[in-house]
PDB file of N, CA and C in Angstrom:
ATOM      1  N   UNK S   4       6.231  -2.894  16.510  1.00 90.00           N
ATOM      2  CA  UNK S   4       5.018  -2.366  17.119  1.00 90.00           C
ATOM      3  C   UNK S   4       4.572  -3.307  18.224  1.00 90.00           C
ATOM      4  N   UNK S   5       3.983  -2.767  19.275  1.00 87.00           N
ATOM      5  CA  UNK S   5       3.517  -3.639  20.356  1.00 87.00           C
ATOM      6  C   UNK S   5       2.331  -4.493  19.900  1.00 87.00           C
ATOM      7  N   UNK S   6       2.240  -5.667  20.482  1.00 82.00           N
ATOM      8  CA  UNK S   6       1.101  -6.541  20.219  1.00 82.00           C
ATOM      9  C   UNK S   6      -0.149  -5.846  20.722  1.00 82.00           C
ATOM     10  N   UNK S   7      -1.239  -5.843  20.058  1.00 82.00           N
ATOM     11  CA  UNK S   7      -1.616  -6.533  18.843  1.00 82.00           C
ATOM     12  C   UNK S   7      -1.605  -5.622  17.603  1.00 82.00           C
ATOM     13  N   UNK S   8      -0.838  -4.549  17.616  1.00 85.00           N
ATOM     14  CA  UNK S   8      -0.811  -3.629  16.467  1.00 85.00           C
ATOM     15  C   UNK S   8      -0.379  -4.342  15.196  1.00 85.00           C
ATOM     16  N   UNK S   9      -1.062  -4.014  14.120  1.00 87.00           N
ATOM     17  CA  UNK S   9      -0.677  -4.510  12.796  1.00 87.00           C
ATOM     18  C   UNK S   9      -0.078  -3.352  12.038  1.00 87.00           C
ATOM     19  N   UNK S  10       0.996  -3.620  11.329  1.00 90.00           N
ATOM     20  CA  UNK S  10       1.753  -2.527  10.715  1.00 90.00           C
ATOM     21  C   UNK S  10       0.926  -1.695   9.738  1.00 90.00           C
ATOM     22  N   UNK S  11       0.190  -2.327   8.834  1.00 91.00           N
ATOM     23  CA  UNK S  11      -0.547  -1.538   7.847  1.00 91.00           C
ATOM     24  C   UNK S  11      -1.665  -0.722   8.485  1.00 91.00           C
ATOM     25  N   UNK S  12      -2.305  -1.290   9.492  1.00 91.00           N
ATOM     26  CA  UNK S  12      -3.343  -0.548  10.210  1.00 91.00           C
ATOM     27  C   UNK S  12      -2.736   0.691  10.875  1.00 91.00           C
ATOM     28  N   UNK S  13      -1.557   0.530  11.479  1.00 93.00           N
ATOM     29  CA  UNK S  13      -0.899   1.653  12.134  1.00 93.00           C
ATOM     30  C   UNK S  13      -0.472   2.711  11.121  1.00 93.00           C
ATOM     31  N   UNK S  14       0.082   2.271   9.999  1.00 94.00           N
ATOM     32  CA  UNK S  14       0.468   3.200   8.920  1.00 94.00           C
ATOM     33  C   UNK S  14      -0.738   4.017   8.473  1.00 94.00           C
ATOM     34  N   UNK S  15      -1.870   3.362   8.298  1.00 94.00           N
ATOM     35  CA  UNK S  15      -3.091   4.051   7.865  1.00 94.00           C
ATOM     36  C   UNK S  15      -3.563   5.061   8.912  1.00 94.00           C
ATOM     37  N   UNK S  16      -3.502   4.677  10.180  1.00 94.00           N
ATOM     38  CA  UNK S  16      -3.978   5.561  11.245  1.00 94.00           C
ATOM     39  C   UNK S  16      -3.139   6.824  11.360  1.00 94.00           C
ATOM     40  N   UNK S  17      -1.816   6.700  11.341  1.00 95.00           N
ATOM     41  CA  UNK S  17      -0.994   7.910  11.429  1.00 95.00           C
ATOM     42  C   UNK S  17      -1.061   8.707  10.134  1.00 95.00           C
ATOM     43  N   UNK S  18      -1.284   8.016   9.012  1.00 95.00           N
ATOM     44  CA  UNK S  18      -1.451   8.715   7.734  1.00 95.00           C
ATOM     45  C   UNK S  18      -2.676   9.609   7.734  1.00 95.00           C
ATOM     46  N   UNK S  19      -3.744   9.163   8.391  1.00 95.00           N
ATOM     47  CA  UNK S  19      -4.954   9.980   8.494  1.00 95.00           C
ATOM     48  C   UNK S  19      -4.712  11.226   9.335  1.00 95.00           C
ATOM     49  N   UNK S  20      -3.649  11.205  10.123  1.00 95.00           N
ATOM     50  CA  UNK S  20      -3.305  12.348  10.971  1.00 95.00           C
ATOM     51  C   UNK S  20      -2.205  13.199  10.342  1.00 95.00           C
ATOM     52  N   UNK S  21      -1.841  12.882   9.090  1.00 93.00           N
ATOM     53  CA  UNK S  21      -0.876  13.704   8.362  1.00 93.00           C
ATOM     54  C   UNK S  21       0.574  13.279   8.446  1.00 93.00           C
ATOM     55  N   UNK S  22       0.842  12.084   8.993  1.00 93.00           N
ATOM     56  CA  UNK S  22       2.217  11.606   9.107  1.00 93.00           C
ATOM     57  C   UNK S  22       2.411  10.432   8.149  1.00 93.00           C
ATOM     58  N   UNK S  23       3.461  10.485   7.366  1.00 92.00           N
ATOM     59  CA  UNK S  23       3.731   9.444   6.378  1.00 92.00           C
ATOM     60  C   UNK S  23       4.858   8.540   6.866  1.00 92.00           C
ATOM     61  N   UNK S  24       4.523   7.263   7.097  1.00 93.00           N
ATOM     62  CA  UNK S  24       5.510   6.240   7.440  1.00 93.00           C
ATOM     63  C   UNK S  24       5.233   5.038   6.552  1.00 93.00           C
ATOM     64  N   UNK S  25       6.128   4.079   6.539  1.00 93.00           N
ATOM     65  CA  UNK S  25       5.984   2.890   5.694  1.00 93.00           C
ATOM     66  C   UNK S  25       5.936   1.634   6.548  1.00 93.00           C
ATOM     67  N   UNK S  26       5.162   0.662   6.080  1.00 92.00           N
ATOM     68  CA  UNK S  26       5.077  -0.644   6.716  1.00 92.00           C
ATOM     69  C   UNK S  26       6.342  -1.434   6.424  1.00 92.00           C
ATOM     70  N   UNK S  27       6.700  -2.338   7.321  1.00 89.00           N
ATOM     71  CA  UNK S  27       7.879  -3.180   7.106  1.00 89.00           C
ATOM     72  C   UNK S  27       7.737  -4.046   5.859  1.00 89.00           C
ATOM     73  N   UNK S  28       6.515  -4.333   5.431  1.00 88.00           N
ATOM     74  CA  UNK S  28       6.295  -5.144   4.228  1.00 88.00           C
ATOM     75  C   UNK S  28       6.916  -4.516   2.989  1.00 88.00           C
ATOM     76  N   UNK S  29       6.949  -3.200   2.932  1.00 86.00           N
ATOM     77  CA  UNK S  29       7.506  -2.493   1.775  1.00 86.00           C
ATOM     78  C   UNK S  29       8.983  -2.827   1.596  1.00 86.00           C
ATOM     79  N   UNK S  30       9.683  -3.126   2.688  1.00 86.00           N
ATOM     80  CA  UNK S  30      11.122  -3.348   2.655  1.00 86.00           C
ATOM     81  C   UNK S  30      11.502  -4.827   2.746  1.00 86.00           C
ATOM     82  N   UNK S  31      10.507  -5.711   2.726  1.00 85.00           N
ATOM     83  CA  UNK S  31      10.775  -7.146   2.869  1.00 85.00           C
ATOM     84  C   UNK S  31      11.237  -7.750   1.543  1.00 85.00           C
ATOM     85  N   UNK S  32      12.138  -8.679   1.647  1.00 85.00           N
ATOM     86  CA  UNK S  32      12.586  -9.440   0.476  1.00 85.00           C
ATOM     87  C   UNK S  32      12.059 -10.864   0.619  1.00 85.00           C
ATOM     88  N   UNK S  33      11.547 -11.402  -0.447  1.00 81.00           N
ATOM     89  CA  UNK S  33      11.024 -12.767  -0.396  1.00 81.00           C
ATOM     90  C   UNK S  33       9.603 -12.819   0.127  1.00 81.00           C
ATOM     91  N   UNK S  34       9.183 -14.029   0.459  1.00 79.00           N
ATOM     92  CA  UNK S  34       7.799 -14.234   0.869  1.00 79.00           C
ATOM     93  C   UNK S  34       7.674 -14.697   2.312  1.00 79.00           C
ATOM     94  N   UNK S  35       8.750 -14.668   3.059  1.00 83.00           N
ATOM     95  CA  UNK S  35       8.691 -15.088   4.454  1.00 83.00           C
ATOM     96  C   UNK S  35       7.909 -14.070   5.290  1.00 83.00           C
ATOM     97  N   UNK S  36       7.570 -14.471   6.488  1.00 84.00           N
ATOM     98  CA  UNK S  36       6.813 -13.586   7.373  1.00 84.00           C
ATOM     99  C   UNK S  36       7.573 -12.294   7.659  1.00 84.00           C
ATOM    100  N   UNK S  37       6.831 -11.252   7.822  1.00 86.00           N
ATOM    101  CA  UNK S  37       7.403  -9.935   8.076  1.00 86.00           C
ATOM    102  C   UNK S  37       6.911  -9.467   9.445  1.00 86.00           C
ATOM    103  N   UNK S  38       7.798  -8.928  10.278  1.00 88.00           N
ATOM    104  CA  UNK S  38       7.353  -8.448  11.592  1.00 88.00           C
ATOM    105  C   UNK S  38       6.416  -7.245  11.452  1.00 88.00           C
ATOM    106  N   UNK S  39       5.552  -7.093  12.408  1.00 88.00           N
ATOM    107  CA  UNK S  39       4.669  -5.930  12.428  1.00 88.00           C
ATOM    108  C   UNK S  39       5.485  -4.751  12.946  1.00 88.00           C
ATOM    109  N   UNK S  40       6.028  -4.011  11.996  1.00 91.00           N
ATOM    110  CA  UNK S  40       6.911  -2.887  12.311  1.00 91.00           C
ATOM    111  C   UNK S  40       6.700  -1.805  11.266  1.00 91.00           C
ATOM    112  N   UNK S  41       7.240  -0.633  11.528  1.00 93.00           N
ATOM    113  CA  UNK S  41       7.171   0.469  10.569  1.00 93.00           C
ATOM    114  C   UNK S  41       8.562   1.073  10.411  1.00 93.00           C
ATOM    115  N   UNK S  42       8.737   1.801   9.331  1.00 90.00           N
ATOM    116  CA  UNK S  42       9.991   2.509   9.101  1.00 90.00           C
ATOM    117  C   UNK S  42       9.687   3.996   9.046  1.00 90.00           C
ATOM    118  N   UNK S  43      10.463   4.746   9.803  1.00 89.00           N
ATOM    119  CA  UNK S  43      10.308   6.191   9.864  1.00 89.00           C
ATOM    120  C   UNK S  43      11.549   6.811   9.248  1.00 89.00           C
ATOM    121  N   UNK S  44      11.363   7.634   8.253  1.00 85.00           N
ATOM    122  CA  UNK S  44      12.475   8.321   7.605  1.00 85.00           C
ATOM    123  C   UNK S  44      12.529   9.756   8.102  1.00 85.00           C
ATOM    124  N   UNK S  45      13.703  10.209   8.454  1.00 81.00           N
ATOM    125  CA  UNK S  45      13.847  11.581   8.941  1.00 81.00           C
ATOM    126  C   UNK S  45      14.582  12.453   7.923  1.00 81.00           C
ATOM    127  N   UNK S  46      14.686  11.973   6.699  1.00 76.00           N
ATOM    128  CA  UNK S  46      15.328  12.759   5.648  1.00 76.00           C
ATOM    129  C   UNK S  46      14.378  13.798   5.084  1.00 76.00           C
ATOM    130  N   UNK S  47      14.859  14.536   4.143  1.00 74.00           N
ATOM    131  CA  UNK S  47      14.014  15.543   3.516  1.00 74.00           C
ATOM    132  C   UNK S  47      14.218  16.911   4.119  1.00 74.00           C
ATOM    133  N   UNK S  48      13.361  17.814   3.730  1.00 70.00           N
ATOM    134  CA  UNK S  48      13.494  19.204   4.144  1.00 70.00           C
ATOM    135  C   UNK S  48      12.420  19.573   5.157  1.00 70.00           C
ATOM    136  N   UNK S  49      12.401  18.841   6.249  1.00 78.00           N
ATOM    137  CA  UNK S  49      11.418  19.083   7.303  1.00 78.00           C
ATOM    138  C   UNK S  49      12.090  19.810   8.455  1.00 78.00           C
ATOM    139  N   UNK S  50      11.391  20.767   9.021  1.00 88.00           N
ATOM    140  CA  UNK S  50      11.936  21.485  10.173  1.00 88.00           C
ATOM    141  C   UNK S  50      11.933  20.577  11.404  1.00 88.00           C
ATOM    142  N   UNK S  51      12.728  20.939  12.370  1.00 88.00           N
ATOM    143  CA  UNK S  51      12.773  20.194  13.621  1.00 88.00           C
ATOM    144  C   UNK S  51      11.394  20.166  14.271  1.00 88.00           C
ATOM    145  N   UNK S  52      10.679  21.282  14.229  1.00 91.00           N
ATOM    146  CA  UNK S  52       9.349  21.358  14.849  1.00 91.00           C
ATOM    147  C   UNK S  52       8.360  20.407  14.174  1.00 91.00           C
ATOM    148  N   UNK S  53       8.396  20.319  12.841  1.00 90.00           N
ATOM    149  CA  UNK S  53       7.497  19.409  12.119  1.00 90.00           C
ATOM    150  C   UNK S  53       7.844  17.957  12.439  1.00 90.00           C
ATOM    151  N   UNK S  54       9.133  17.659  12.533  1.00 90.00           N
ATOM    152  CA  UNK S  54       9.565  16.305  12.863  1.00 90.00           C
ATOM    153  C   UNK S  54       9.118  15.949  14.285  1.00 90.00           C
ATOM    154  N   UNK S  55       9.272  16.877  15.203  1.00 92.00           N
ATOM    155  CA  UNK S  55       8.840  16.669  16.588  1.00 92.00           C
ATOM    156  C   UNK S  55       7.331  16.423  16.648  1.00 92.00           C
ATOM    157  N   UNK S  56       6.575  17.194  15.877  1.00 93.00           N
ATOM    158  CA  UNK S  56       5.122  17.025  15.818  1.00 93.00           C
ATOM    159  C   UNK S  56       4.757  15.641  15.274  1.00 93.00           C
ATOM    160  N   UNK S  57       5.464  15.200  14.254  1.00 92.00           N
ATOM    161  CA  UNK S  57       5.216  13.871  13.691  1.00 92.00           C
ATOM    162  C   UNK S  57       5.479  12.760  14.690  1.00 92.00           C
ATOM    163  N   UNK S  58       6.599  12.868  15.416  1.00 94.00           N
ATOM    164  CA  UNK S  58       6.900  11.866  16.437  1.00 94.00           C
ATOM    165  C   UNK S  58       5.854  11.876  17.551  1.00 94.00           C
ATOM    166  N   UNK S  59       5.343  13.046  17.892  1.00 96.00           N
ATOM    167  CA  UNK S  59       4.300  13.136  18.922  1.00 96.00           C
ATOM    168  C   UNK S  59       3.026  12.431  18.457  1.00 96.00           C
ATOM    169  N   UNK S  60       2.667  12.626  17.200  1.00 96.00           N
ATOM    170  CA  UNK S  60       1.480  11.952  16.648  1.00 96.00           C
ATOM    171  C   UNK S  60       1.677  10.438  16.667  1.00 96.00           C
ATOM    172  N   UNK S  61       2.865   9.977  16.281  1.00 95.00           N
ATOM    173  CA  UNK S  61       3.155   8.541  16.306  1.00 95.00           C
ATOM    174  C   UNK S  61       3.050   8.011  17.731  1.00 95.00           C
ATOM    175  N   UNK S  62       3.632   8.714  18.677  1.00 95.00           N
ATOM    176  CA  UNK S  62       3.599   8.298  20.078  1.00 95.00           C
ATOM    177  C   UNK S  62       2.171   8.214  20.614  1.00 95.00           C
ATOM    178  N   UNK S  63       1.366   9.228  20.332  1.00 95.00           N
ATOM    179  CA  UNK S  63      -0.028   9.240  20.799  1.00 95.00           C
ATOM    180  C   UNK S  63      -0.839   8.126  20.142  1.00 95.00           C
ATOM    181  N   UNK S  64      -0.586   7.872  18.881  1.00 94.00           N
ATOM    182  CA  UNK S  64      -1.319   6.829  18.165  1.00 94.00           C
ATOM    183  C   UNK S  64      -0.980   5.453  18.726  1.00 94.00           C
ATOM    184  N   UNK S  65       0.263   5.244  19.132  1.00 91.00           N
ATOM    185  CA  UNK S  65       0.649   3.973  19.743  1.00 91.00           C
ATOM    186  C   UNK S  65      -0.129   3.690  21.023  1.00 91.00           C
ATOM    187  N   UNK S  66      -0.564   4.730  21.706  1.00 90.00           N
ATOM    188  CA  UNK S  66      -1.294   4.578  22.967  1.00 90.00           C
ATOM    189  C   UNK S  66      -2.782   4.287  22.755  1.00 90.00           C
ATOM    190  N   UNK S  67      -3.278   4.496  21.543  1.00 88.00           N
ATOM    191  CA  UNK S  67      -4.691   4.260  21.240  1.00 88.00           C
ATOM    192  C   UNK S  67      -4.919   2.768  20.988  1.00 88.00           C
ATOM    193  N   UNK S  68      -6.107   2.257  21.342  1.00 81.00           N
ATOM    194  CA  UNK S  68      -6.393   0.856  21.026  1.00 81.00           C
ATOM    195  C   UNK S  68      -6.501   0.667  19.515  1.00 81.00           C
ATOM    196  N   UNK S  69      -6.027  -0.459  19.009  1.00 76.00           N
ATOM    197  CA  UNK S  69      -6.116  -0.723  17.570  1.00 76.00           C
ATOM    198  C   UNK S  69      -7.554  -0.708  17.068  1.00 76.00           C
ATOM    199  N   UNK S  70      -7.732  -0.316  15.834  1.00 70.00           N
ATOM    200  CA  UNK S  70      -9.056  -0.303  15.207  1.00 70.00           C
ATOM    201  C   UNK S  70      -9.647  -1.704  15.229  1.00 70.00           C
ATOM    202  N   UNK S  71      -8.801  -2.717  15.063  1.00 64.00           N
ATOM    203  CA  UNK S  71      -9.289  -4.099  15.031  1.00 64.00           C
ATOM    204  C   UNK S  71      -9.940  -4.525  16.341  1.00 64.00           C
ATOM    205  N   UNK S  72      -9.723  -3.765  17.425  1.00 59.00           N
ATOM    206  CA  UNK S  72     -10.370  -4.052  18.700  1.00 59.00           C
ATOM    207  C   UNK S  72     -11.772  -3.460  18.773  1.00 59.00           C
ATOM    208  N   UNK S  73     -12.078  -2.536  17.899  1.00 59.00           N
ATOM    209  CA  UNK S  73     -13.378  -1.869  17.967  1.00 59.00           C
ATOM    210  C   UNK S  73     -14.474  -2.817  17.463  1.00 59.00           C
ATOM    211  N   UNK S  74     -15.606  -2.803  18.132  1.00 60.00           N
ATOM    212  CA  UNK S  74     -16.675  -3.711  17.721  1.00 60.00           C
ATOM    213  C   UNK S  74     -17.234  -3.373  16.345  1.00 60.00           C
ATOM    214  N   UNK S  75     -17.620  -4.412  15.642  1.00 61.00           N
ATOM    215  CA  UNK S  75     -18.258  -4.244  14.328  1.00 61.00           C
ATOM    216  C   UNK S  75     -19.723  -4.574  14.505  1.00 61.00           C
ATOM    217  N   UNK S  76     -20.571  -3.619  14.169  1.00 64.00           N
ATOM    218  CA  UNK S  76     -22.008  -3.814  14.356  1.00 64.00           C
ATOM    219  C   UNK S  76     -22.684  -3.786  13.010  1.00 64.00           C
TER     220      UNK S  76
END
């Protein structure tokens, strides 16, 4: 993910839009640092149109500023 995106924050944001992806932490072995990345699975019984829609949501979400940038009042 591009800086300053955090993987779990991104997973949560696309999840709120109906797309299920996993954080790189889920696939990490050991306790070393894990890159801020996500894993997208294209398996299952999803139509091409649904998969295309999911990728579009992911792409649009990447263009949004991270929640962590929003002011806390």
